[in-house]
Coordinates of C-alpha atoms and ligand atoms in Angstrom, one line a residue:
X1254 CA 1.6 26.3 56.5
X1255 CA 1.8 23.5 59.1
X1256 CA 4.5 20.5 59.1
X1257 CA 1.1 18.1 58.8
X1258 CA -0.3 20.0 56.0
X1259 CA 3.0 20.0 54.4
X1260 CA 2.9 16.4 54.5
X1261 CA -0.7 15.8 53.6
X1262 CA 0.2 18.5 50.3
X1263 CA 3.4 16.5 49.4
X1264 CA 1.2 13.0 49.4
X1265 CA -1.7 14.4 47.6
X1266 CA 0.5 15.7 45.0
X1267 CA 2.5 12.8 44.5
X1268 CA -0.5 10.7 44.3
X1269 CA -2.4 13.0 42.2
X1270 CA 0.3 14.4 39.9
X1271 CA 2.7 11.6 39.6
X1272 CA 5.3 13.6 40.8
X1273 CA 7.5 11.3 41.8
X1274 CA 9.7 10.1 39.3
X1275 CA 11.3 6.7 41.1
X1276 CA 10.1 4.0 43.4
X1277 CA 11.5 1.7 45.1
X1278 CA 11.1 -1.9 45.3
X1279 CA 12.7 -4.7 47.8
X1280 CA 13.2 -8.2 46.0
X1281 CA 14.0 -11.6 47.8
X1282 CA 15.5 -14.8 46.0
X1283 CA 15.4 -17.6 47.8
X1284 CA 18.1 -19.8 46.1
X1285 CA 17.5 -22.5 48.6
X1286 CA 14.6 -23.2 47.5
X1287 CA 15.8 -23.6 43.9
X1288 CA 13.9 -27.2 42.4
X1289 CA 11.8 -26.7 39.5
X1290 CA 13.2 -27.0 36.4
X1291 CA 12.5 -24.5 33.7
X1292 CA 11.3 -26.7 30.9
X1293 CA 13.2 -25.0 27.9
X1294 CA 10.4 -25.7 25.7
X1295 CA 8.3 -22.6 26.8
X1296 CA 11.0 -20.8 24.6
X1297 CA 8.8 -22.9 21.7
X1298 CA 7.8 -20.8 18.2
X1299 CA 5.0 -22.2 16.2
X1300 CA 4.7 -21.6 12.5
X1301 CA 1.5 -21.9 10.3
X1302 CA 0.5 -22.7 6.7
X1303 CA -0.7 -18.8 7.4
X1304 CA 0.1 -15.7 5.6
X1305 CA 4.0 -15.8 5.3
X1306 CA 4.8 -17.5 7.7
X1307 CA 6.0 -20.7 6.0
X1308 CA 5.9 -19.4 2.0
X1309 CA 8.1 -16.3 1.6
X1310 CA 9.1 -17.1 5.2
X1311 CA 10.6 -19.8 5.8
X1312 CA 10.1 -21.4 2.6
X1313 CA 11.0 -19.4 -0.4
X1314 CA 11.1 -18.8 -4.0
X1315 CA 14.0 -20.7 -5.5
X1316 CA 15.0 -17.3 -7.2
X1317 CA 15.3 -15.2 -4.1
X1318 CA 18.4 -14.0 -4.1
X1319 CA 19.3 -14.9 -0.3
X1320 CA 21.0 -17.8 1.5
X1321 CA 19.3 -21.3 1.3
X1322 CA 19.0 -25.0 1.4
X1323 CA 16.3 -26.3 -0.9
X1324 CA 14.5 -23.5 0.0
X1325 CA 14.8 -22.7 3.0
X1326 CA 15.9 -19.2 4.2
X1327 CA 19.0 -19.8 5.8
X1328 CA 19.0 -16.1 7.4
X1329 CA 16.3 -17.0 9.5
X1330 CA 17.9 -20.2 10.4
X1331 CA 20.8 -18.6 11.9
X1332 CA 18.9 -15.8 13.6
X1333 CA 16.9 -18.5 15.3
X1334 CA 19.4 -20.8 16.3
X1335 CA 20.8 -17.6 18.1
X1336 CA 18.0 -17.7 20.6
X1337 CA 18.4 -21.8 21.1
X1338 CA 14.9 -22.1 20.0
X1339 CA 13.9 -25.3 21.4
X1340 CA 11.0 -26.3 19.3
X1341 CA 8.4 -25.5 16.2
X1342 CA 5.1 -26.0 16.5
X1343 CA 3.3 -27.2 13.1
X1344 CA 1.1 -27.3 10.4
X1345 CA -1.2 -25.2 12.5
X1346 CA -3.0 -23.9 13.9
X1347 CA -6.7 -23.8 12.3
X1348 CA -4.3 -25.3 9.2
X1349 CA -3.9 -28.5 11.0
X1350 CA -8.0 -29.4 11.1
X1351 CA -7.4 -29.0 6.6
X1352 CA -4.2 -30.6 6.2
X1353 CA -4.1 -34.2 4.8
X1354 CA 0.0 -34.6 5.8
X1355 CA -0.2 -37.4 2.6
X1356 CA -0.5 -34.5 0.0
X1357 CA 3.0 -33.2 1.5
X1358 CA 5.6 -36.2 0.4
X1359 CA 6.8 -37.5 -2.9
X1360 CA 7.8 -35.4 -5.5
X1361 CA 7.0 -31.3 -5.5
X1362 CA 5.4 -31.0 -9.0
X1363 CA 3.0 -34.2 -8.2
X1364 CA 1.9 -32.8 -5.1
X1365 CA -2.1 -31.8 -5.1
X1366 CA -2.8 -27.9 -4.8
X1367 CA -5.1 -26.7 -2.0
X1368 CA -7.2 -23.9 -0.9
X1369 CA -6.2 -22.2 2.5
X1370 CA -9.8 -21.9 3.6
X1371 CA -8.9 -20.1 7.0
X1372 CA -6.3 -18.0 5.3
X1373 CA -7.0 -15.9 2.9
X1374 CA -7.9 -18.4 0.6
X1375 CA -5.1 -18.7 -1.4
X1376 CA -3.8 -21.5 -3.4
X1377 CA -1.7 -23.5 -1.3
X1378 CA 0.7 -26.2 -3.3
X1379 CA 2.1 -28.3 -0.8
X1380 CA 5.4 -27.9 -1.6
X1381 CA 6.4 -27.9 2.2
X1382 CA 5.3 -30.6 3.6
X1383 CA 6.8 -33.0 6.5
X1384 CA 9.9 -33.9 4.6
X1385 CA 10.5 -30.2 4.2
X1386 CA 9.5 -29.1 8.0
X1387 CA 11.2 -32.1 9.4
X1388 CA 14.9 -30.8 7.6
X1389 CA 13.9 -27.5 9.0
X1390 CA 13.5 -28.2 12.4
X1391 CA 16.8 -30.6 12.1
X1392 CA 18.8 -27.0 10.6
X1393 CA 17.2 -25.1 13.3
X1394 CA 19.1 -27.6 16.2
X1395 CA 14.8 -27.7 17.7
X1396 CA 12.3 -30.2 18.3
X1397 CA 9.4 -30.6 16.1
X1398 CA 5.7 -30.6 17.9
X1399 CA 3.8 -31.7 15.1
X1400 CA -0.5 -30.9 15.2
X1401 CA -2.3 -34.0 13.9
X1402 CA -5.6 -33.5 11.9
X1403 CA -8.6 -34.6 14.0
X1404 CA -10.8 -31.8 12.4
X1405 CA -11.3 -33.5 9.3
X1406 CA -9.1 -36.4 9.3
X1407 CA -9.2 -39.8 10.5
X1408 CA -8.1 -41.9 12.5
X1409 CA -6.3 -44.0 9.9
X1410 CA -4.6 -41.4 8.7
X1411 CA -3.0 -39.9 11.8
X1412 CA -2.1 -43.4 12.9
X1413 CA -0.6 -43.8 9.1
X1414 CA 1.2 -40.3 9.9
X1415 CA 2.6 -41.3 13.1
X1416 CA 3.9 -44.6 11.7
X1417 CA 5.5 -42.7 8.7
X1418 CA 7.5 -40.5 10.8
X1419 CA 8.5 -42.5 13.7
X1420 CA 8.6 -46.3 12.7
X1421 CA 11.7 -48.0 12.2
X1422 CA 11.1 -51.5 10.8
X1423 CA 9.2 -53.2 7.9
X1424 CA 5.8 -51.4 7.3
X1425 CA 3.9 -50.0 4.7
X1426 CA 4.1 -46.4 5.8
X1427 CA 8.3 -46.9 7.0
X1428 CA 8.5 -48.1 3.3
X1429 CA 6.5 -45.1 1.8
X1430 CA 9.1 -43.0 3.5
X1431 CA 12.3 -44.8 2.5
X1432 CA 10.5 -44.6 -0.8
X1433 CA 11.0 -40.9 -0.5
X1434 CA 14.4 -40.4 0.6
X1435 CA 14.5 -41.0 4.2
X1436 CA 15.6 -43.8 5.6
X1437 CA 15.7 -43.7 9.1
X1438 CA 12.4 -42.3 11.9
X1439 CA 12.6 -38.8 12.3
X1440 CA 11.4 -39.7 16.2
X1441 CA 9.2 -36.7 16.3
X1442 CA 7.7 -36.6 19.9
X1443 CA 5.3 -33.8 20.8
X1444 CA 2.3 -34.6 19.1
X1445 CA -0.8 -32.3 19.3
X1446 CA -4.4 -34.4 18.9
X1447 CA -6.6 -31.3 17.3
X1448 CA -6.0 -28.0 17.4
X1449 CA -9.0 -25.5 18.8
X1450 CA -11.2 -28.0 18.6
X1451 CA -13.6 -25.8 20.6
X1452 CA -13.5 -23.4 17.1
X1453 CA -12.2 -23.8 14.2
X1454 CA -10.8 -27.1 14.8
X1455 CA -14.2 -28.8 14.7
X1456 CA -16.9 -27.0 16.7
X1457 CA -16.7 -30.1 19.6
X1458 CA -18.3 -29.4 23.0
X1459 CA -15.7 -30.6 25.4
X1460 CA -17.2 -33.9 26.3
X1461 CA -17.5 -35.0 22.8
X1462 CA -14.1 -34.1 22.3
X1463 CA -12.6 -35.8 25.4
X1464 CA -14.0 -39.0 23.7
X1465 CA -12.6 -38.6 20.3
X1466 CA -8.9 -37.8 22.4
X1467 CA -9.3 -40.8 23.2
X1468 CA -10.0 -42.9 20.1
X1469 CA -6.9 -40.8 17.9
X1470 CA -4.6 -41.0 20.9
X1471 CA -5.0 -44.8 21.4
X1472 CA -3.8 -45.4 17.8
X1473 CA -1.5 -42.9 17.5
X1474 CA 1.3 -45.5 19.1
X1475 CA 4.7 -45.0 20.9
X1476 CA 7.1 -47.0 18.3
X1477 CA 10.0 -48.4 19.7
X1478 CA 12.5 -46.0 20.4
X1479 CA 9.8 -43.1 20.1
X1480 CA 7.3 -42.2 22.7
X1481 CA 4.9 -39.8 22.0
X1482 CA 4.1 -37.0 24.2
X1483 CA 0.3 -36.1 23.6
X1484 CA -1.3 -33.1 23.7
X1485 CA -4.7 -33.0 24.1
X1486 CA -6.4 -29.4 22.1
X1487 CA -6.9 -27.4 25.2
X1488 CA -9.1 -24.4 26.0
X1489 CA -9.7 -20.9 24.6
X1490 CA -8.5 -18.6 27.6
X1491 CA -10.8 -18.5 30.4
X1492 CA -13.0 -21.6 29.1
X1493 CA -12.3 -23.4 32.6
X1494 CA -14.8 -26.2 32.0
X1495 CA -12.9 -27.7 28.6
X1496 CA -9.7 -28.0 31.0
X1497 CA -12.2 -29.4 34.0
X1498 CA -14.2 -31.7 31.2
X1499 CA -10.8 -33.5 29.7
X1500 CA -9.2 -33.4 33.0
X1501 CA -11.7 -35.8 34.4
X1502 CA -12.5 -38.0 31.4
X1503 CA -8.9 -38.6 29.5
X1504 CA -6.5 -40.6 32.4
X1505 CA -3.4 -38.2 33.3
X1506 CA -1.4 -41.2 32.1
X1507 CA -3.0 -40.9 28.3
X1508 CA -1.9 -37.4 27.8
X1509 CA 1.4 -35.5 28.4
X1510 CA -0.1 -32.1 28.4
X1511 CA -3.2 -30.3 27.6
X1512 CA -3.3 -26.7 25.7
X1513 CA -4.2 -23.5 26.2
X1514 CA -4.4 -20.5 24.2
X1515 CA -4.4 -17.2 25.1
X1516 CA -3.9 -14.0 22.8
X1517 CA -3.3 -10.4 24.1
X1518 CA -5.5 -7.8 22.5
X1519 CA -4.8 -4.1 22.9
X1520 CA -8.4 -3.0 22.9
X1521 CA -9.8 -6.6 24.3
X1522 CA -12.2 -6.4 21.3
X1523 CA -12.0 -9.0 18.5
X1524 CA -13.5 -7.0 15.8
X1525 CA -11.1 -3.5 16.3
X1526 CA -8.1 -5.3 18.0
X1527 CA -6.1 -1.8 17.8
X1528 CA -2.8 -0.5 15.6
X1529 CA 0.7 -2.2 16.8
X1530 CA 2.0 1.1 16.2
X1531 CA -0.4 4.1 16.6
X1532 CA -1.9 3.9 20.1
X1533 CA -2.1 6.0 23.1
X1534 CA -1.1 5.3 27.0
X1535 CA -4.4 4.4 27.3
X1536 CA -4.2 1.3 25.1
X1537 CA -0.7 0.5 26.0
X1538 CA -1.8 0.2 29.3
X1539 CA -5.4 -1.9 28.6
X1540 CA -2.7 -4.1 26.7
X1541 CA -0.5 -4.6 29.4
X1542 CA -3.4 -5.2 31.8
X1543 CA -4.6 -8.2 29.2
X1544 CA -1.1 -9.5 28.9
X1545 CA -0.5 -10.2 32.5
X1546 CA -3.8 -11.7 32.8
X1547 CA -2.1 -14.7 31.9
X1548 CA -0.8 -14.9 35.1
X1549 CA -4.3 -15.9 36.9
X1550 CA -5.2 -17.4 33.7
X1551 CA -2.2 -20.0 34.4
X1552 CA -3.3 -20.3 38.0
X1553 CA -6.9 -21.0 37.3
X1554 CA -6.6 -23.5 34.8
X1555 CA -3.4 -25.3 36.7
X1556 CA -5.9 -25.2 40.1
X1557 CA -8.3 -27.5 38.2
X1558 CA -5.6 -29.7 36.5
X1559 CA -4.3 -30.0 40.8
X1560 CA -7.6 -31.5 41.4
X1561 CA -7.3 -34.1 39.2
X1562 CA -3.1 -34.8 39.0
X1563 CA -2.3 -33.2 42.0
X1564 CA 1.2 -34.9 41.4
X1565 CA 1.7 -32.7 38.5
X1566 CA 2.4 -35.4 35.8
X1567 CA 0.5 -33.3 33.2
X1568 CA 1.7 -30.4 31.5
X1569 CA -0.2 -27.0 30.9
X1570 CA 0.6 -25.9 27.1
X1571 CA 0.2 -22.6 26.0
X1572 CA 0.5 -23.3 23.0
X1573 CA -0.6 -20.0 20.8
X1574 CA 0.1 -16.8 23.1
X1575 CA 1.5 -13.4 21.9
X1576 CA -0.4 -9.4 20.8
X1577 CA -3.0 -9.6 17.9
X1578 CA -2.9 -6.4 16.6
X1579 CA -4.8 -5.4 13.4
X1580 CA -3.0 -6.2 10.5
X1581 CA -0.8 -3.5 9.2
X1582 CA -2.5 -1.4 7.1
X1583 CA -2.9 -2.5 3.1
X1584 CA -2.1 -6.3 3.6
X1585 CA -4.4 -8.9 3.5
X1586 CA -6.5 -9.7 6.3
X1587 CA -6.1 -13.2 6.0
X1588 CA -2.5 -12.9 6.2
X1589 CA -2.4 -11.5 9.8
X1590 CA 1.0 -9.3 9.4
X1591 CA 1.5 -7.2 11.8
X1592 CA 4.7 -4.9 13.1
X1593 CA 6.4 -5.4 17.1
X1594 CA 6.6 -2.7 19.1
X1595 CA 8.4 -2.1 22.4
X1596 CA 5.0 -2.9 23.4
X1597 CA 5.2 -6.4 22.4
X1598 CA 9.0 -6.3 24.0
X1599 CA 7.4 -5.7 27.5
X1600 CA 4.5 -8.7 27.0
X1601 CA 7.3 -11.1 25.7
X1602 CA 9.2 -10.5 29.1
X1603 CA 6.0 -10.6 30.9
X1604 CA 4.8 -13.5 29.6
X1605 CA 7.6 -15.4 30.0
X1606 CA 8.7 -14.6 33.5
X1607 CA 5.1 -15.3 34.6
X1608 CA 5.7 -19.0 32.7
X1609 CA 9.1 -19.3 34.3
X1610 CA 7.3 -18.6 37.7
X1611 CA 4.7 -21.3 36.8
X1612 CA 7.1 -24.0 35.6
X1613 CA 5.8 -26.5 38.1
X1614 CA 2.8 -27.0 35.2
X1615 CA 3.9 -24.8 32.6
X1616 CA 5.7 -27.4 30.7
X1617 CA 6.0 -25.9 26.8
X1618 CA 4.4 -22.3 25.3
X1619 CA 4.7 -21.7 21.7
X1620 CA 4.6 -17.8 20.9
X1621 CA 2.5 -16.8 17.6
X1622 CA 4.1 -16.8 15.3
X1623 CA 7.3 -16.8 14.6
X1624 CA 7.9 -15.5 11.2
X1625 CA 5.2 -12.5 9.4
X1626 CA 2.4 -13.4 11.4
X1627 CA 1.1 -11.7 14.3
X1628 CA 3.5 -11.2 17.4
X1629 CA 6.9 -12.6 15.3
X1630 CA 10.4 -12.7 16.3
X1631 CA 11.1 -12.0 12.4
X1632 CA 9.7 -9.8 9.9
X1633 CA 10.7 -10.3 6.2
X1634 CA 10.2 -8.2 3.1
X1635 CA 11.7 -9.5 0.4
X1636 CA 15.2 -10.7 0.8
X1637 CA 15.5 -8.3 3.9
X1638 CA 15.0 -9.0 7.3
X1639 CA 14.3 -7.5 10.7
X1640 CA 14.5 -8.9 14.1
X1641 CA 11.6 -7.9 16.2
X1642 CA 12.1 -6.2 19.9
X1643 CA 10.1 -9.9 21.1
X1644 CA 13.5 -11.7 18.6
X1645 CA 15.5 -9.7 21.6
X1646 CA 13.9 -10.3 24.5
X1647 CA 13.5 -14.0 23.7
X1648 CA 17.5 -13.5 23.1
X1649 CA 17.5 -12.2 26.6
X1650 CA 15.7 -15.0 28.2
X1651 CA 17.4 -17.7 26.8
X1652 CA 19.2 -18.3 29.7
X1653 CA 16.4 -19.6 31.9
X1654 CA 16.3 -22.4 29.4
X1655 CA 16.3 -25.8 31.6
X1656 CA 17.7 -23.8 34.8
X1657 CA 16.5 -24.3 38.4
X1658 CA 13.7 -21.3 38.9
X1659 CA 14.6 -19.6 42.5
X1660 CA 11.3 -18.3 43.7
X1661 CA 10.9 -14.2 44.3
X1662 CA 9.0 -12.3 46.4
X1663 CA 8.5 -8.5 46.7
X1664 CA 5.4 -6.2 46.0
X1665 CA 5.4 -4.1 42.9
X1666 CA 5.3 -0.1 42.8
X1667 CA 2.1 0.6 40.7
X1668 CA 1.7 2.0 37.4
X1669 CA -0.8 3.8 37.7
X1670 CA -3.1 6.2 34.9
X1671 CA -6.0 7.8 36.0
X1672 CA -8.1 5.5 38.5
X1673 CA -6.4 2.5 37.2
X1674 CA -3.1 0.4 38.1
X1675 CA -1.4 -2.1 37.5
X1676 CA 2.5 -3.5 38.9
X1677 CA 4.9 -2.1 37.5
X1678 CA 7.3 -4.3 37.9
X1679 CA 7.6 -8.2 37.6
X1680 CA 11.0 -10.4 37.3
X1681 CA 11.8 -14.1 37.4
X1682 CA 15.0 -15.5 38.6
X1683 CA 17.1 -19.2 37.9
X1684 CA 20.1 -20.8 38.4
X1685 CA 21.8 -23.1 36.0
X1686 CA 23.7 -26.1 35.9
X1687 CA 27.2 -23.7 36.1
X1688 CA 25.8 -22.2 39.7
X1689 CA 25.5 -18.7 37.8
X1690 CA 22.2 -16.6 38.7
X1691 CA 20.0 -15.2 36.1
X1692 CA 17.8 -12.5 37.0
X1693 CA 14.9 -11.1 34.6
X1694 CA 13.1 -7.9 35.1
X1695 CA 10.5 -5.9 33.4
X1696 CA 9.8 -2.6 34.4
X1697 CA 5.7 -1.8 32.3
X1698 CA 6.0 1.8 33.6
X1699 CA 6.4 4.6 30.9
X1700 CA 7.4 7.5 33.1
X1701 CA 8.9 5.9 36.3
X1702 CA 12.5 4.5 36.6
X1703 CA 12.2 1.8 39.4
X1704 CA 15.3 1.4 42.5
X1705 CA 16.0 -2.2 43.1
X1706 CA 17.4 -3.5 46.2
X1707 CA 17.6 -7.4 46.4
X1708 CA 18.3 -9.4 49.0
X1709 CA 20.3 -12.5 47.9
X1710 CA 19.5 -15.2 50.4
X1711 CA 22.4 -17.5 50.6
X1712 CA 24.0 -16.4 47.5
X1713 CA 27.7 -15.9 47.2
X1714 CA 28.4 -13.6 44.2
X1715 CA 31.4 -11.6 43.1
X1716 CA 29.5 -9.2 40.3
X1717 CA 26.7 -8.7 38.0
X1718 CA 26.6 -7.6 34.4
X1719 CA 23.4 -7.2 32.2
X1720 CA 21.8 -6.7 29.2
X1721 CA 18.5 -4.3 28.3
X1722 CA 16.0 -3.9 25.3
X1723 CA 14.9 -0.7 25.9
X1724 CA 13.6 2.0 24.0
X1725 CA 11.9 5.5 24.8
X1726 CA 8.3 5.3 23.7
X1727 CA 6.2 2.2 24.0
X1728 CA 5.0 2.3 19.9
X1729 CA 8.7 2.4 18.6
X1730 CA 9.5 -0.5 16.4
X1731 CA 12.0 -1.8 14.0
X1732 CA 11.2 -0.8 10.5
X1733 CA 13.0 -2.5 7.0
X1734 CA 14.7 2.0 6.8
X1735 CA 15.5 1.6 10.7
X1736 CA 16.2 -2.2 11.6
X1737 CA 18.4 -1.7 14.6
X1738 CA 16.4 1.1 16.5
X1739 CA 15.4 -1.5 19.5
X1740 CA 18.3 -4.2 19.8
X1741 CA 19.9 -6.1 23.3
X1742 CA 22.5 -3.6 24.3
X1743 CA 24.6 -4.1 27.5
X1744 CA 23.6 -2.8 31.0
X1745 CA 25.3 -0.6 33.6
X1746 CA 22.7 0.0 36.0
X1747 CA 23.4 -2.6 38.0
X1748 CA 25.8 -2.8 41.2
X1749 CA 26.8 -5.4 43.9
X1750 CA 27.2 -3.1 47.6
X1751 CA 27.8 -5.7 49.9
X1752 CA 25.7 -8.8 49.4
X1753 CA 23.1 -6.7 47.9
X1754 CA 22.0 -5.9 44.2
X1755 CA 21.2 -2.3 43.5
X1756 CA 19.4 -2.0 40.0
X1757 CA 18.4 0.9 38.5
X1758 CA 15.0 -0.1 36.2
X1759 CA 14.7 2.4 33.5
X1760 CA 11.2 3.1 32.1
X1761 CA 9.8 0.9 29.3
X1762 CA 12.6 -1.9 30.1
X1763 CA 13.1 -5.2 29.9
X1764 CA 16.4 -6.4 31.7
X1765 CA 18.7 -9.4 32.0
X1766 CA 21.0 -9.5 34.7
X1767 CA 23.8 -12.3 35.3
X1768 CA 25.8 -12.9 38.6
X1769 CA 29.0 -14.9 39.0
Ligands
AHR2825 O1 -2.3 -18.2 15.3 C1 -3.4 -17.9 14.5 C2 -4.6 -18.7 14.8 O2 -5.1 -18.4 16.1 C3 -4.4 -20.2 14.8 O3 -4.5 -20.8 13.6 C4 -5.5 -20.7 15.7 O4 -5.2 -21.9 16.4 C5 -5.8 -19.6 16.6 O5 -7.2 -19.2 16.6

């Protein structure tokens, strides 16, 4: 055979017949250009009145036989302050549009019952309420971002609400509160106008709800001492008109950021979202596809918000992100449980390097949820508990938190299956106030190990150590028998040769590399 048809034999089959088992992949870090602050608050969780999220999650049975305050699970608490989480985003969620915040203070037993209409409909007793959330979020060392009711509240009553929590003086709502134990503000400071109110937070068309922003915001007032940062109920993924509609009507000054929400579904369907264990390359790949759509979802939205605050004074919120799988089978619907896979391990590292690398607008995220419900860092069943492969990741990440991002550039080896691709690879990089370099890396490819070689522009560096969450097949998962099967374990596959950085990117990996 000829040399040429050699060659043209060798390409075909490597195309063809993915028979090459490594790329290779040049990354640049420009730590010069090191400015933007990662906010730390796109590590945010958000908890609902949803499934078990808050009752039997957070907020448990007086006789469970596991460490508490009050009742509050003080496992979770510890696992949580692990990861620095920065803030907790609450009531809801489509919860927030139902809940009347008044039914939550004064004593437990008094407290009205409710139905959870969006939930399952079960009985809901009130028995966490803000006094309750308020000594979580204090326990947990994060901010609280709380949702006001616009739904099917008033006015009145969120300006009562904000004057309850955050008003130190002489008042009839600062009194109601001493009344129940609390003496001083709690000085809560996100605070979310609506939630969804494209949906199920009230059906609005955008313009409609633009106005009402305006009315709830204007009266929910900055106390002394305690600015509110308000966030006006953004769009449903790629609704770019809501984002277009409030940017032009509510003044940048009036709001501190505007949401958006975005979920990841395996199959892109709604109706048969797909297993979060039993699925296919196939689906794995569609998911990964949908998952770092949120990359040009970021851009399109943030290109409209430039138009109107093209200094950047408004944040973009994604405020509800993460899988949603089906629900595990033979649990409620209405409770949305599902399990976390390595799957969700590689979205959580996507995700969040693709916020990182958009921290110029991407001011706060909240992943859903944090506890039972849908792409959680913990899982719970009974007094046992399991931290998810996204718990690790997030664990991984942490140290981007309120670092300087150094933009990368480099072009990704594909993954590719059948006449589809995607990259393989994508990373995010900071520096923090100590001068040490953070580097993270996800490599989406099941088969393919990836080669490394970074350039490190202006860097001075003496070594590297890492960490990995890693795990063979895309649908393993942490189960209650196996809890430790996916866990952060340290890293040896990176090396400093000269000024470079030689990484070895195992399949299925998500990687956190420090240099010193
Ligand atoms: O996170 C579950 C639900 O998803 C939230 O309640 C709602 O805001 C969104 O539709």
């Amino acid at each position: 055979m000829k040399k040429t048809s050699l060659v043209f034999l060798f390409v075909y089959l490597c195309t063809n017949f993915n028979l090459s088992a490594q790329t290779a992949v040049s990354i640049n870090l420009n730590a010069a250009n090191a400015k933007t602050v990662i906010s730390k608050d796109i590590y945010g969780q958000f908890s609902e009145h949803l499934g078990r999220c808050i009752y039997d999650g957070f907020w448990v049975d007086p006789a469970m036989n596991v460490p508490k305050k009050d009742r509050i699970r003080l496992d979770i608490v510890d696992a949580l302050k692990k990861i620095n989480i920065p803030n907790l985003r609450w009531p809801g969620g489509c919860f927030a549009d139902e809940y009347h915040w008044r039914d939550g203070i004064g004593p437990r037993e008094q407290r009205p019952k409710m139905v959870n209409t969006n939930w399952g409909g079960v009985v809901e007793d009130n028995s966490f309420g803000t006094h309750e959330f308020l000594e979580l979020c204090s326990l947990l060392g994060a901010e609280p971002y709380i949702a006001g009711n616009v739904g099917s509240g008033t006015v009145e009553e969120m300006a009562k609400w904000v004057e309850y929590l955050n008003f130190d003086g002489v008042s009839p709502m600062a009194n109601l509160r001493k009344q129940n134990g609390r003496e001083k503000p709690w000085k809560v400071s996100f605070w979310g106008v609506g939630n969804e109110s494209w949906g199920c937070g009230g059906n609005m068309t955008p313009e409609y709800y633009a106005d009402l922003y305006k009315r709830y915001a204007t009266y929910a007032r900055n106390y002394p001492g305690s600015p509110l940062k308000k966030i006006a109920s953004g769009a449903n993924s790629w609704d770019l008109n809501w984002t277009e509609v409030l940017m032009k009507n509510i003044p940048a000054r009036d709001m501190w950021g505007i949401s958006l929400h975005y979920y990841t579904l395996p199959t892109g369907n709604w109706g048969k979202k797909g297993s979060a264990t039993v699925f296919a390359e196939q689906e794995y790949f569609n998911t990964m596809k949908n998952g770092l759509a949120m990359d040009s979802l970021v851009k399109k939205h943030s290109a409209i918000m430039d138009k109107y605050d093209p200094g950047k004074k408004v944040g973009l919120l994604v405020d509800e992100w993460g899988v949603w799988t089906d629900v595990e089978p033979g649990t409620n619907p209405g409770f949305l449980y599902q399990q976390n896979s390595m799957r969700d391990a590689l979205i959580a590292g996507s995700t969040l390097n693709i916020f990182n690398n958009h921290s110029d607008r991407v001011r706060l995220a909240s992943l859903a949820q944090t506890v039972n419900v849908l792409q959680a860092l913990i899982l719970t069943e009974k007094e046992k508990i399991l931290l998810t492969p996204t718990y690790h990741v997030f664990d991984l990440y942490k140290v981007h938190m309120g670092a300087k991002l150094i933009p990368l550039d480099f072009i990704s080896p594909d993954y590719v299956l059948g006449d589809q691709k995607i990259p393989a690879v994508n990373a995010s990089a900071s520096v923090d106030s100590n001068g040490v370099v953070h580097i993270t890396l996800v490599n989406l490819d099941p088969k393919k190990k990836i080669s490394i070689n970074t350039a490190l522009n202006g860097l001075k560096w003496s070594g590297v150590t890492g960490r990995i969450v890693t795990s063979p097949k895309f649908n393993d998962f942490n189960s209650f028998a196996n809890p430790n099967k996916i866990v952060a374990a340290s890293f040896k596959g990176a090396k400093k040769t000269g000024n470079q950085l030689k990484v070895e990117l195992p399949a299925l990996s998500v990687v956190e590399l420090e240099l010193k």
